[in-house]
Amino acid sequence: MCGIYGYIGKEKALFHVFDGLKRLEYRGYDSSGIAYVDKNGKIKIIKSIGEVENLKNKINFCEKSNLAIGHTRWATHGKPDIKNCHPHFSEHFALVHNGIIENYKDLKSQLNYKFYSETDTEVIAKLLEENYKKLINNSNKEISILNIIKNSLDKLKGSFAVALIYKNNPQNIYVFKKNSPLVIAKNNQESFISSDINAINNCFEYYSLSDMDIAEIGENYIKIYDENLNLINKKKIKKKALNYLTSKKYSHNMLKEINEIPIALEHIYKEFQTKNFFNISKKIKEYKNITIVGCGTAYHAGLYGKYILEKYLNKKIYSELSSEFKYKNIIINKNDLVIGISQSGETADTISALERAKSKGASVLVITNTPNSTMTRLADYLIICNTGPEFGVAATKSYVSQIYTLYGLACLSINKKINNSVINSSKKLLKEIDKFEFCKFYNKEKFFFIGRLFDSVTAFEGALKLKEISYVHSEGYCAGELKHGTLSLIDEKSLVIAIITQDSIKEKTINAIHEVKARGAEVLVITQFKDFKQLDNIIELPLIEEDILSVLSIIPLQLFAFNFSLMKGLNPDKPRNLAKSVTVE
Ligand code: AGP
């Protein structure tokens, strides 16, 4: 998490960095800050709590500066207050950091400094200072900043991308990284750094740093060194254009993104026609075992993938949380395929899970929405969902796209025609739900989402959406599980949302509805079946092939969560404590 942005070039460094931080705000928004070099060559620091916008009032945009580094924070160590907010500093260094220094406590106890913050990041500033002093005492020659950085870097454990300004040489930005992305870009007479390539616009050269690389950046040059401080000739990377699907104005990103679902599906349907997609769909059958990994919503998409691939390929498919997969005893080898699903392509847990799979010899298929992301570089096979950037913290169109992608893969692998009526049906459904009065459930206090098989996945995802942006307690259950414990929680304060799209098990979920109604719960049913006319609350889904109805059944639940969040006076785009891209483990 956390966003890093830096600029070196003309006079408008403060403007560029503020602007870049706004684009990176999805990575964290509990505080932000900028360190810049003023016209006298002095390092100045500005910090602010809350959204990046709050920083605006503290910046004098007329002040000339040609170098600045900035940070938007998602707190890991220490609460979001001014002292913990980045940039952090020591006598000779000001820096911003993304990631976690795992051995920060050990380092803190070894370093004889007074610490002003609770962060792991301040340790980096003090460690650099310590190495500066050591070098100055042991040498009467001019000391090299690269050696100071290298000696410090060697002591750090964990994941980090760091950008720093050095008091003795304020004409450059220095960066280094391990297990956390950092990109450098160049134009005529100006250079940029960012933790997300997509936050940098209109440059003609882009470089992605490898772990342990150190770079020195000037306004018209970039020098990259390996861990032994040998200057390396880094290959440029290509920045693929991101597709902004619609320019239509909506009150919130989340609402915009839900309404982009039909176009997103169209884009994926086009992807199904490509040779790459066809080849991958044929290839997956050759693998002995297939495991799908992901986190949060992407994990739920993986669960859908498990059900659909098991059904069509008729073999056992495994679905795992990335954060568990990377630590458990995995039995995996070169005959196996691991599919990583991720909107951002930067989720640390999924990156580690895929790296682990690769280290065991397995092949990796990445399904992501973000073309230039870290995961794309780990992939043996790659599918870009191409649904346009998603800024709302709650994953909506990306989830639907992941499900459709997995459905498409499953169909093509057995030569089944891919259903595309889902595209028009999603448009129809969006229009219909607009009329639904979600407000009638706002007095409820407990929310349970239930379903079986494919519908259980929708139930898990619906519950996650609601708790994520409305802060109400909600649970997703396989409908058959209610009676094994959770039923004791059901009373008249409960709303039970039942998703029923699978004919073969419809009756079973109806039993669960009777059970909760008998205990006083109100029920909302999401279904395409006509059998529920007698119930008060129904959202009717379009009649399409059951196997792909999961693409549609989640839409009302996304809108339910969105409306609930608004009703509570919250901002659904920026839920507390969360960030769009979770780049820490
Ligand atoms: C979903 O609404 C969440 N914001 C979260 O669960 C997210 O899906 C998860 O962190 C995985 O992100 P990724 O798809 O970018 O890997």
XYZ file of C-alpha atoms and ligand atoms in Angstrom:
601
model
C 0.000 0.000 0.000
C 0.976 3.650 0.128
C 1.812 5.621 -2.965
C 5.158 7.156 -3.823
C 5.562 9.857 -6.418
C 8.573 11.985 -7.246
C 9.633 14.592 -9.763
C 12.859 16.246 -10.777
C 13.059 18.787 -13.570
C 11.559 22.216 -14.073
C 10.275 24.549 -11.404
C 6.914 22.970 -10.764
C 7.940 19.987 -8.642
C 5.325 20.694 -5.965
C 2.557 20.819 -8.521
C 3.693 17.596 -10.249
C 4.044 15.647 -7.031
C 0.722 16.808 -5.598
C -0.921 15.880 -8.888
C 0.757 12.454 -8.901
C -0.289 11.785 -5.306
C -3.897 12.484 -6.241
C -3.647 9.711 -8.843
C -2.076 7.376 -6.291
C -4.569 8.082 -3.556
C -6.288 4.747 -4.149
C -3.236 3.166 -2.493
C -3.881 4.844 0.844
C -5.443 8.049 2.025
C -5.030 8.458 5.749
C -2.271 11.056 5.482
C 0.147 12.450 2.932
C 3.298 14.490 2.652
C 5.942 15.962 0.382
C 9.667 16.665 0.821
C 11.071 19.174 -1.650
C 14.184 21.191 -2.310
C 13.611 24.947 -2.112
C 15.370 27.604 -4.202
C 18.231 27.741 -1.690
C 18.845 24.021 -1.959
C 17.295 23.299 1.457
C 15.037 20.293 2.078
C 11.546 21.272 3.276
C 8.765 18.967 4.436
C 4.976 19.415 4.316
C 2.534 16.922 5.877
C -1.168 16.604 6.299
C -3.696 14.188 7.814
C -6.519 12.651 5.782
C -7.007 12.804 2.040
C -4.370 14.196 -0.320
C -6.673 17.151 -0.992
C -5.932 18.370 2.561
C -2.298 18.798 1.592
C -3.300 21.408 -0.958
C -3.896 24.079 1.676
C -0.373 23.639 2.969
C 1.394 23.907 -0.389
C 2.445 27.199 -1.897
C 2.155 26.260 -5.563
C 3.973 29.470 -6.559
C 7.063 28.335 -4.700
C 9.719 27.262 -7.181
C 11.197 23.852 -6.656
C 12.705 21.470 -9.164
C 12.765 18.356 -6.997
C 10.190 16.744 -4.732
C 9.155 13.331 -3.412
C 5.697 12.617 -2.032
C 3.749 9.935 -0.248
C 0.154 9.017 0.410
C -0.119 6.681 3.377
C -2.024 3.613 4.470
C -0.896 3.204 8.055
C 0.827 -0.013 9.059
C 3.034 1.068 11.982
C 1.631 3.908 14.036
C -1.661 5.703 13.670
C -2.266 8.262 10.937
C -0.974 11.410 12.593
C 1.581 14.038 11.587
C 4.509 12.439 13.356
C 3.943 9.081 11.639
C 3.140 10.574 8.261
C 5.854 10.449 5.550
C 8.346 11.879 4.539
C 10.565 10.742 7.407
C 13.922 12.267 8.005
C 17.267 12.316 9.767
C 19.959 14.970 9.650
C 21.015 14.265 6.053
C 18.063 12.396 4.553
C 14.371 12.823 3.832
C 12.548 9.797 2.473
C 9.275 8.138 1.637
C 8.651 4.401 1.860
C 6.130 1.877 0.670
C 6.105 -1.580 2.320
C 7.120 -2.982 5.686
C 10.551 -3.222 7.297
C 10.180 -6.514 9.123
C 13.317 -6.153 11.277
C 12.647 -2.547 12.246
C 12.485 -3.340 15.969
C 15.918 -4.995 15.932
C 17.383 -2.133 13.941
C 15.777 0.421 16.224
C 17.385 -1.166 19.270
C 20.778 -1.243 17.545
C 20.693 2.375 16.408
C 21.589 4.958 18.984
C 19.044 7.600 17.924
C 16.030 9.280 19.365
C 12.973 8.260 17.330
C 10.111 10.706 16.932
C 7.586 8.317 15.308
C 6.177 4.829 15.723
C 6.917 3.914 12.108
C 9.214 1.308 10.659
C 10.147 3.899 8.019
C 11.954 6.245 10.369
C 14.415 3.407 10.989
C 15.527 3.647 7.337
C 16.284 7.354 7.749
C 18.293 6.697 10.910
C 20.082 3.712 9.382
C 21.172 5.854 6.429
C 22.388 8.486 8.884
C 24.351 5.892 10.839
C 26.023 4.611 7.658
C 26.761 8.168 6.590
C 28.546 8.761 9.881
C 30.450 5.481 9.711
C 31.703 6.250 6.226
C 32.669 9.787 7.083
C 34.672 8.596 10.097
C 36.475 5.884 8.149
C 37.374 7.877 5.084
C 38.850 11.191 4.329
C 37.756 10.954 0.701
C 34.414 12.217 -0.517
C 31.812 9.730 0.631
C 29.556 8.057 -1.854
C 25.817 8.174 -1.345
C 25.579 4.879 -3.240
C 27.727 3.188 -0.594
C 25.604 4.656 2.168
C 22.485 3.307 0.514
C 24.010 -0.088 -0.229
C 25.228 -0.556 3.361
C 21.765 0.342 4.608
C 19.900 -1.727 2.055
C 21.894 -4.814 3.040
C 20.511 -4.542 6.582
C 16.830 -4.158 5.706
C 14.440 -7.121 5.745
C 10.908 -7.109 4.372
C 9.350 -5.285 1.461
C 10.162 -1.763 0.527
C 10.322 0.844 -2.177
C 12.152 3.936 -0.967
C 12.759 7.328 -2.529
C 15.094 9.757 -0.830
C 16.662 13.170 -0.999
C 20.210 13.581 0.332
C 21.053 16.915 1.941
C 24.621 16.971 0.554
C 23.419 16.449 -2.995
C 19.922 17.888 -3.399
C 20.038 17.751 -7.224
C 19.098 14.074 -7.300
C 16.479 11.633 -6.146
C 17.741 8.206 -5.064
C 15.547 5.130 -5.067
C 15.893 1.478 -4.128
C 13.465 -1.390 -3.673
C 12.774 -4.980 -2.694
C 9.455 -6.799 -3.164
C 7.559 -3.600 -3.827
C 7.130 -1.959 -7.226
C 8.889 1.219 -8.295
C 9.021 2.729 -11.743
C 11.213 5.524 -13.102
C 10.307 7.504 -16.195
C 11.959 10.200 -18.275
C 11.064 13.007 -20.584
C 13.048 15.914 -21.973
C 14.727 17.541 -18.968
C 12.498 15.910 -16.361
C 12.209 12.561 -14.603
C 9.496 10.933 -12.516
C 9.279 8.088 -10.042
C 6.147 6.284 -8.953
C 4.979 3.142 -7.210
C 2.453 2.744 -10.034
C 3.462 3.221 -13.669
C -0.081 4.253 -14.521
C 0.231 7.371 -12.377
C 2.939 8.723 -14.712
C 1.799 10.296 -17.956
C 3.424 11.163 -21.267
C 7.001 10.029 -20.765
C 9.064 8.426 -23.477
C 11.199 6.119 -21.330
C 10.014 3.840 -18.523
C 12.152 1.558 -16.334
C 11.037 -0.874 -13.679
C 13.532 -1.358 -10.861
C 14.488 -4.922 -9.908
C 14.908 -5.957 -6.305
C 18.069 -4.511 -4.719
C 18.703 -2.102 -7.597
C 19.671 1.425 -6.613
C 19.004 4.356 -8.953
C 20.264 7.889 -9.090
C 17.916 10.194 -10.941
C 18.717 13.583 -12.347
C 16.553 15.867 -14.419
C 18.021 14.478 -17.624
C 19.516 11.143 -16.669
C 18.730 7.909 -14.867
C 21.562 5.714 -13.599
C 20.659 2.285 -12.316
C 23.087 0.139 -10.301
C 22.832 -3.499 -9.271
C 23.349 -4.660 -5.696
C 27.146 -4.615 -6.186
C 26.952 -1.041 -7.416
C 27.779 -1.933 -11.003
C 26.104 0.443 -13.426
C 23.607 -1.581 -15.444
C 21.981 -1.098 -18.767
C 18.362 -1.543 -17.847
C 15.902 -2.453 -20.563
C 13.090 0.012 -21.092
C 9.607 -1.276 -20.408
C 6.523 -0.465 -22.412
C 3.676 1.346 -20.781
C 0.428 0.019 -22.147
C -2.369 2.542 -22.409
C -5.159 2.143 -19.899
C -8.661 2.063 -21.130
C -10.940 4.601 -19.482
C -14.221 3.015 -20.395
C -16.646 5.860 -20.038
C -16.287 9.543 -19.515
C -19.854 9.851 -18.252
C -20.002 11.599 -14.885
C -21.166 9.735 -11.797
C -21.232 10.858 -8.182
C -18.766 8.130 -7.183
C -16.181 5.925 -8.838
C -17.938 2.855 -7.476
C -21.213 3.772 -9.137
C -19.412 4.570 -12.377
C -17.596 1.259 -12.277
C -20.742 -0.772 -11.605
C -22.348 0.956 -14.571
C -19.340 0.080 -16.698
C -19.978 -3.648 -16.218
C -21.676 -4.107 -19.617
C -18.799 -2.438 -21.511
C -16.290 -4.343 -19.427
C -17.982 -7.595 -20.419
C -17.889 -6.556 -24.068
C -14.151 -5.992 -23.812
C -13.605 -9.413 -22.326
C -15.772 -11.025 -24.925
C -13.402 -9.526 -27.526
C -10.474 -11.004 -25.588
C -12.121 -14.447 -25.920
C -11.655 -14.169 -29.701
C -7.863 -13.770 -29.431
C -5.326 -16.462 -30.203
C -3.730 -15.925 -26.788
C -6.996 -16.699 -24.999
C -7.715 -19.707 -27.191
C -4.228 -21.149 -26.644
C -4.434 -20.713 -22.883
C -7.848 -22.367 -22.724
C -6.420 -25.416 -24.520
C -3.230 -25.445 -22.477
C -4.881 -25.530 -19.053
C -6.290 -28.992 -19.734
C -2.780 -30.394 -20.000
C -1.946 -29.648 -16.381
C -2.369 -32.319 -13.750
C -3.559 -30.052 -10.958
C -4.895 -26.522 -11.130
C -4.914 -24.218 -8.104
C -6.452 -20.755 -8.189
C -5.144 -18.130 -5.757
C -6.305 -14.623 -4.903
C -7.312 -12.360 -2.024
C -10.642 -10.867 -0.996
C -12.855 -10.382 -4.011
C -10.307 -11.971 -6.334
C -10.368 -15.048 -4.089
C -14.130 -15.186 -4.511
C -13.706 -15.035 -8.281
C -11.278 -17.938 -7.892
C -13.935 -19.910 -6.007
C -16.295 -19.410 -8.930
C -13.425 -20.557 -11.166
C -13.085 -23.717 -9.127
C -16.775 -24.569 -9.550
C -16.948 -23.829 -13.271
C -13.671 -25.525 -14.193
C -14.506 -28.569 -12.098
C -17.865 -28.803 -13.801
C -16.543 -28.452 -17.350
C -13.142 -30.111 -17.132
C -14.461 -32.771 -14.804
C -11.413 -32.733 -12.584
C -10.534 -31.521 -9.115
C -9.605 -27.841 -9.014
C -8.246 -26.159 -5.898
C -9.012 -22.647 -4.767
C -6.842 -21.044 -2.087
C -6.358 -17.749 -0.346
C -2.983 -16.382 -1.439
C -2.128 -15.464 2.143
C -2.518 -19.120 3.217
C -1.081 -20.727 0.109
C 2.232 -18.981 0.491
C 2.859 -20.470 3.945
C 1.252 -23.898 3.888
C 2.889 -27.107 2.830
C 2.005 -27.048 -0.857
C 2.275 -30.191 -2.892
C 2.910 -28.799 -6.316
C 5.331 -29.405 -9.172
C 6.099 -28.750 -12.821
C 2.997 -30.624 -13.967
C 0.745 -28.136 -12.194
C -0.749 -24.791 -13.036
C -1.386 -22.004 -10.550
C -3.802 -19.289 -11.629
C -3.331 -15.944 -9.880
C -6.271 -13.555 -9.984
C -5.813 -9.901 -9.148
C -7.374 -6.636 -10.234
C -4.283 -4.600 -9.403
C -1.625 -7.177 -10.188
C 0.221 -5.761 -7.172
C -1.300 -7.590 -4.197
C 1.688 -8.692 -2.121
C 0.118 -11.941 -0.874
C -0.746 -13.076 -4.385
C 2.672 -12.090 -5.727
C 4.324 -14.224 -3.004
C 1.941 -17.122 -3.665
C 2.809 -17.059 -7.376
C 6.524 -16.774 -6.673
C 6.232 -19.776 -4.399
C 4.372 -21.745 -7.059
C 7.083 -20.883 -9.586
C 9.843 -21.890 -7.196
C 8.228 -25.356 -7.058
C 8.301 -25.571 -10.851
C 4.602 -24.902 -11.489
C 3.458 -22.752 -14.413
C 1.651 -19.534 -13.640
C -1.351 -18.016 -15.374
C -2.123 -14.453 -14.309
C -5.565 -12.942 -14.802
C -5.362 -9.235 -14.061
C -6.855 -5.921 -15.018
C -3.570 -4.028 -14.826
C -1.308 -4.412 -17.854
C 1.997 -3.140 -16.482
C 1.762 -4.640 -13.021
C 4.282 -6.813 -11.151
C 2.221 -9.988 -11.610
C 2.313 -9.644 -15.384
C 6.075 -10.080 -15.144
C 5.683 -13.351 -13.229
C 3.267 -14.863 -15.711
C 3.952 -17.778 -18.035
C 0.482 -17.121 -19.443
C -1.264 -13.800 -19.172
C -4.844 -12.644 -19.594
C -5.530 -8.932 -19.273
C -9.185 -8.361 -18.467
C -9.001 -4.888 -19.993
C -11.954 -3.527 -18.090
C -10.410 -0.094 -17.616
C -8.954 1.182 -14.353
C -10.936 0.643 -11.182
C -10.532 3.340 -8.540
C -13.304 2.558 -6.064
C -11.737 0.539 -3.244
C -14.590 -1.952 -3.511
C -13.930 -4.227 -6.474
C -17.014 -4.323 -8.705
C -16.537 -4.460 -12.467
C -13.214 -6.231 -11.962
C -14.923 -9.075 -10.056
C -17.530 -9.511 -12.759
C -14.784 -9.470 -15.388
C -12.763 -12.099 -13.561
C -15.789 -14.376 -13.366
C -16.600 -13.929 -17.031
C -12.963 -14.618 -17.922
C -12.957 -17.862 -15.937
C -16.251 -18.877 -17.527
C -14.803 -18.126 -20.987
C -11.718 -20.210 -20.237
C -13.813 -23.116 -19.016
C -16.074 -22.971 -22.098
C -13.295 -22.758 -24.683
C -11.324 -25.530 -23.034
C -14.192 -27.928 -23.824
C -15.222 -26.244 -27.101
C -18.447 -24.919 -25.624
C -19.937 -21.768 -27.115
C -19.414 -18.759 -24.863
C -22.626 -17.083 -23.826
C -22.596 -13.384 -24.701
C -26.236 -12.597 -23.964
C -24.958 -11.772 -20.481
C -23.714 -8.443 -21.876
C -27.160 -7.183 -22.835
C -28.710 -8.784 -19.792
C -26.360 -6.817 -17.548
C -27.556 -3.581 -19.179
C -31.162 -4.578 -18.644
C -30.548 -5.536 -15.042
C -28.788 -2.265 -14.237
C -31.838 -0.374 -15.515
C -34.242 -2.538 -13.539
C -32.402 -2.319 -10.229
C -32.384 1.418 -10.440
C -36.037 1.236 -9.400
C -35.432 -1.055 -6.417
C -35.913 0.541 -3.010
C -32.981 -0.661 -0.980
C -33.920 1.893 1.680
C -36.569 -0.435 3.069
C -33.843 -2.534 4.706
C -31.918 0.300 6.299
C -33.328 -0.361 9.750
C -31.899 -3.864 9.803
C -28.890 -4.532 11.976
C -27.637 -7.945 10.871
C -27.101 -9.102 7.322
C -26.708 -12.670 6.150
C -26.098 -13.632 2.538
C -26.839 -17.226 1.638
C -26.605 -19.437 -1.438
C -25.306 -22.794 -2.604
C -22.491 -23.653 -5.050
C -22.126 -20.739 -7.504
C -24.562 -18.750 -5.383
C -22.517 -19.256 -2.238
C -19.689 -17.376 -3.975
C -22.065 -14.472 -4.655
C -23.139 -14.623 -1.005
C -19.519 -14.338 0.215
C -18.831 -11.483 -2.151
C -22.079 -9.647 -1.323
C -21.276 -9.806 2.391
C -17.734 -8.557 1.800
C -19.016 -5.591 -0.236
C -21.482 -4.569 2.460
C -19.075 -4.777 5.403
C -16.264 -3.155 3.423
C -18.016 0.105 2.579
C -20.867 0.325 5.124
C -19.140 -0.947 8.263
C -22.089 -3.145 9.167
C -21.545 -6.679 10.238
C -22.485 -9.055 7.454
C -21.807 -12.713 6.778
C -21.856 -14.846 3.675
C -22.813 -18.488 4.143
C -23.343 -21.624 2.167
C -27.088 -21.941 2.742
C -26.793 -25.442 4.165
C -24.482 -24.245 6.910
C -26.907 -21.850 8.620
C -28.499 -24.543 10.707
C -25.104 -25.671 11.996
C -24.645 -22.669 14.258
C -25.422 -19.317 12.691
C -29.179 -19.763 12.874
C -28.947 -18.786 16.543
C -28.140 -15.216 15.443
C -31.254 -14.837 13.295
C -34.080 -12.651 14.615
C -36.321 -9.794 13.459
C -33.339 -7.451 13.208
C -31.860 -9.662 10.501
C -32.053 -9.360 6.757
C -31.275 -12.599 4.947
C -30.407 -12.190 1.288
C -30.816 -15.463 -0.569
C -29.261 -15.897 -3.987
C -30.996 -18.664 -5.926
C -29.910 -19.250 -9.495
C -29.235 -23.008 -9.636
C -32.276 -25.102 -10.452
C -30.954 -28.403 -9.109
C -30.543 -27.036 -5.566
C -33.230 -24.369 -5.576
C -35.516 -26.267 -3.207
C -32.727 -26.659 -0.657
C -32.179 -22.939 -0.367
C -35.945 -22.423 -0.154
C -35.843 -24.594 2.987
C -33.279 -22.251 4.467
C -35.576 -19.302 3.683
C -38.411 -20.954 5.621
C -36.091 -21.548 8.539
C -34.981 -17.908 8.799
C -38.458 -16.497 8.211
C -39.749 -18.663 11.044
C -37.190 -16.925 13.272
C -38.435 -13.435 12.330
C -35.883 -12.481 9.665
C -36.854 -10.456 6.621
C -35.801 -12.044 3.342
C -34.692 -10.626 0.013
C -34.375 -13.121 -2.836
C -32.177 -12.590 -5.891
C -33.297 -15.028 -8.555
C -34.394 -15.623 -12.134
C -37.011 -18.187 -11.043
C -40.677 -17.259 -10.953
C -41.464 -19.414 -7.883
C -41.021 -16.590 -5.393
C -43.807 -14.267 -6.480
C -45.483 -14.620 -3.081
C -42.475 -13.079 -1.310
C -42.354 -9.329 -0.653
C -38.792 -8.734 -1.671
C -37.473 -10.083 -4.920
C -34.912 -8.848 -7.367
C -35.535 -10.669 -10.583
C -32.541 -11.587 -12.704
C -32.707 -11.933 -16.487
C -33.231 -15.455 -17.723
C -29.888 -16.644 -19.034
C -27.711 -19.735 -18.747
C -27.339 -20.637 -15.065
C -23.587 -21.174 -15.164
C -22.977 -17.529 -15.954
C -25.636 -15.945 -13.778
C -23.007 -15.177 -11.128
C -21.982 -12.296 -13.386
C -25.416 -10.768 -12.860
C -26.462 -11.862 -9.373
C -23.686 -9.834 -7.724
C -24.778 -6.546 -9.324
C -27.784 -5.922 -7.018
C -25.570 -6.706 -4.035
C -22.909 -4.231 -5.141
C -25.616 -1.585 -5.479
C -27.125 -2.565 -2.139
C -23.755 -1.993 -0.449
C -23.245 1.269 -2.342
C -26.654 2.640 -1.311
C -26.249 1.477 2.262
C -22.918 3.257 2.508
C -24.430 6.497 1.181
C -27.363 6.173 3.533
C -24.918 6.026 6.438
C -23.267 9.203 5.194
C -20.055 7.396 4.216
C -17.887 7.668 1.142
C -18.148 4.268 -0.589
C -15.073 5.040 -2.692
C -12.769 5.391 0.279
C -13.744 3.131 3.158
C -11.815 3.604 6.380
C -8.708 1.490 7.051
C -8.584 0.150 3.507
C -6.788 0.882 0.253
C -7.286 -0.237 -3.288
C -4.068 -2.102 -3.689
C -2.712 -4.132 -0.766
C 1.021 -4.186 -1.333
C 1.970 -5.351 2.160
C 1.792 -8.960 3.383
C -12.632 -5.954 -2.620
O -13.705 -5.097 -2.671
C -11.456 -5.537 -1.907
N -11.120 -4.202 -2.039
C -10.322 -6.529 -1.799
O -10.841 -7.687 -1.237
C -9.519 -6.887 -3.070
O -10.307 -7.615 -3.936
C -8.267 -7.675 -2.645
O -7.473 -6.876 -1.841
C -7.489 -8.206 -3.816
O -7.038 -7.174 -4.646
P -6.483 -7.480 -6.088
O -7.610 -7.998 -6.893
O -5.978 -6.157 -6.577
O -5.401 -8.495 -5.944
